[in-house]
Amino acid sequence: MADFLGDGIFNVDGDIWKYQRQVASHEFNSRSLRKFVETVVVSELNERLIPLLVTAAEEKKVLDFQDVLKRFAFDNICKIAFGYDPAYLLPSLPQAKFAVAFC
């Protein structure tokens, strides 16, 4: 397993794990990360979720709200963690193999 994962936080124990956790913890609590997360989530709200809900209301269309929120969360997680926008929350509510495998 070490050959595949190396000495990353998911593959070490003891003092090395503690050190890596402290470094990661500091980064995840930084102001810049919180601002980045806020920017990504607000963008996804304003550009995708709210327009989708407004359109559905205007057209009196029934939505599976659990599916919509899953898509919203998936897009945000991918953007924040990987810098990749899967565009899973679009008006057409597309099926994506990656999203289906992930969720």
mmCIF file of C-alpha atoms in Angstrom:
data_model
loop_
_atom_site.group_PDB
_atom_site.id
_atom_site.type_symbol
_atom_site.label_atom_id
_atom_site.label_comp_id
_atom_site.label_asym_id
_atom_site.label_seq_id
_atom_site.Cartn_x
_atom_site.Cartn_y
_atom_site.Cartn_z
ATOM 1 C CA MET A 1 0.000 0.000 0.000
ATOM 2 C CA ALA A 2 2.872 2.378 0.777
ATOM 3 C CA ASP A 3 4.106 2.071 -2.808
ATOM 4 C CA PHE A 4 0.728 3.319 -4.019
ATOM 5 C CA LEU A 5 -0.088 5.966 -1.383
ATOM 6 C CA GLY A 6 3.415 6.928 -0.292
ATOM 7 C CA ASP A 7 3.825 8.668 3.054
ATOM 8 C CA GLY A 8 0.565 10.625 2.899
ATOM 9 C CA ILE A 9 -1.731 11.284 5.836
ATOM 10 C CA PHE A 10 -3.920 8.283 4.956
ATOM 11 C CA ASN A 11 -1.054 5.813 5.037
ATOM 12 C CA VAL A 12 1.090 6.711 8.051
ATOM 13 C CA ASP A 13 0.854 6.379 11.816
ATOM 14 C CA GLY A 14 2.382 7.875 14.913
ATOM 15 C CA ASP A 15 4.435 11.051 14.849
ATOM 16 C CA ILE A 16 4.366 11.379 11.056
ATOM 17 C CA TRP A 17 0.557 11.182 11.051
ATOM 18 C CA LYS A 18 0.331 13.686 13.915
ATOM 19 C CA TYR A 19 2.587 16.157 12.099
ATOM 20 C CA GLN A 20 0.702 15.831 8.798
ATOM 21 C CA ARG A 21 -2.638 16.207 10.587
ATOM 22 C CA GLN A 22 -1.451 19.396 12.302
ATOM 23 C CA VAL A 23 -0.317 20.877 8.984
ATOM 24 C CA ALA A 24 -3.577 19.911 7.264
ATOM 25 C CA SER A 25 -5.656 21.168 10.188
ATOM 26 C CA HIS A 26 -3.995 24.572 9.983
ATOM 27 C CA GLU A 27 -4.700 24.818 6.258
ATOM 28 C CA PHE A 28 -8.337 23.773 6.604
ATOM 29 C CA ASN A 29 -8.861 26.445 9.249
ATOM 30 C CA SER A 30 -7.221 29.237 7.305
ATOM 31 C CA ARG A 31 -9.141 32.365 6.381
ATOM 32 C CA SER A 32 -8.235 32.000 2.705
ATOM 33 C CA LEU A 33 -9.762 28.506 2.529
ATOM 34 C CA ARG A 34 -12.961 29.680 4.226
ATOM 35 C CA LYS A 35 -13.199 32.573 1.751
ATOM 36 C CA PHE A 36 -12.583 30.215 -1.182
ATOM 37 C CA VAL A 37 -15.302 27.817 0.030
ATOM 38 C CA GLU A 38 -17.705 30.723 0.480
ATOM 39 C CA THR A 39 -16.983 32.000 -3.032
ATOM 40 C CA VAL A 40 -17.521 28.575 -4.605
ATOM 41 C CA VAL A 41 -20.763 27.872 -2.717
ATOM 42 C CA VAL A 42 -22.254 31.333 -3.347
ATOM 43 C CA SER A 43 -21.415 31.014 -7.038
ATOM 44 C CA GLU A 44 -23.063 27.587 -7.248
ATOM 45 C CA LEU A 45 -26.131 28.957 -5.438
ATOM 46 C CA ASN A 46 -26.515 32.020 -7.647
ATOM 47 C CA GLU A 47 -25.567 30.496 -10.980
ATOM 48 C CA ARG A 48 -27.175 27.059 -10.710
ATOM 49 C CA LEU A 49 -29.322 26.166 -7.685
ATOM 50 C CA ILE A 50 -31.499 29.274 -7.433
ATOM 51 C CA PRO A 51 -32.125 29.534 -11.209
ATOM 52 C CA LEU A 52 -33.017 25.823 -11.298
ATOM 53 C CA LEU A 53 -35.523 26.245 -8.456
ATOM 54 C CA VAL A 54 -37.006 29.436 -9.949
ATOM 55 C CA THR A 55 -37.487 27.752 -13.332
ATOM 56 C CA ALA A 56 -39.058 24.682 -11.738
ATOM 57 C CA ALA A 57 -41.454 26.895 -9.763
ATOM 58 C CA GLU A 58 -42.415 28.934 -12.832
ATOM 59 C CA GLU A 59 -43.069 25.775 -14.838
ATOM 60 C CA LYS A 60 -44.781 24.087 -11.863
ATOM 61 C CA LYS A 61 -42.303 21.256 -12.295
ATOM 62 C CA VAL A 62 -41.797 18.664 -9.548
ATOM 63 C CA LEU A 63 -38.179 18.143 -8.522
ATOM 64 C CA ASP A 64 -36.575 15.417 -6.472
ATOM 65 C CA PHE A 65 -35.110 17.815 -3.916
ATOM 66 C CA GLN A 66 -32.813 15.170 -2.436
ATOM 67 C CA ASP A 67 -31.313 14.630 -5.907
ATOM 68 C CA VAL A 68 -30.973 18.380 -6.460
ATOM 69 C CA LEU A 69 -29.147 18.877 -3.152
ATOM 70 C CA LYS A 70 -26.921 15.852 -3.842
ATOM 71 C CA ARG A 71 -25.942 17.449 -7.152
ATOM 72 C CA PHE A 72 -25.360 20.802 -5.456
ATOM 73 C CA ALA A 73 -23.105 19.186 -2.851
ATOM 74 C CA PHE A 74 -21.266 17.081 -5.444
ATOM 75 C CA ASP A 75 -20.453 20.088 -7.633
ATOM 76 C CA ASN A 76 -19.220 22.070 -4.629
ATOM 77 C CA ILE A 77 -17.064 19.235 -3.280
ATOM 78 C CA CYS A 78 -15.463 18.651 -6.686
ATOM 79 C CA LYS A 79 -14.762 22.359 -7.201
ATOM 80 C CA ILE A 80 -13.317 22.836 -3.719
ATOM 81 C CA ALA A 81 -11.345 19.599 -3.383
ATOM 82 C CA PHE A 82 -10.215 18.992 -6.960
ATOM 83 C CA GLY A 83 -10.630 22.284 -8.832
ATOM 84 C CA TYR A 84 -12.929 20.453 -11.246
ATOM 85 C CA ASP A 85 -16.477 21.491 -12.115
ATOM 86 C CA PRO A 86 -18.508 18.406 -13.073
ATOM 87 C CA ALA A 87 -21.548 20.605 -13.871
ATOM 88 C CA TYR A 88 -23.844 17.968 -12.369
ATOM 89 C CA LEU A 89 -26.383 20.587 -11.256
ATOM 90 C CA LEU A 90 -27.614 21.914 -14.585
ATOM 91 C CA PRO A 91 -31.214 22.586 -15.669
ATOM 92 C CA SER A 92 -31.167 19.355 -17.692
ATOM 93 C CA LEU A 93 -30.097 17.390 -14.556
ATOM 94 C CA PRO A 94 -27.655 15.256 -16.583
ATOM 95 C CA GLN A 95 -26.514 11.803 -15.524
ATOM 96 C CA ALA A 96 -22.765 11.586 -15.061
ATOM 97 C CA LYS A 97 -20.959 8.268 -14.606
ATOM 98 C CA PHE A 98 -18.432 9.841 -12.254
ATOM 99 C CA ALA A 99 -21.152 11.340 -10.063
ATOM 100 C CA VAL A 100 -23.154 8.113 -9.989
ATOM 101 C CA ALA A 101 -20.034 6.174 -8.962
ATOM 102 C CA PHE A 102 -19.194 8.766 -6.316
ATOM 103 C CA CYS A 103 -22.651 9.081 -4.809
#
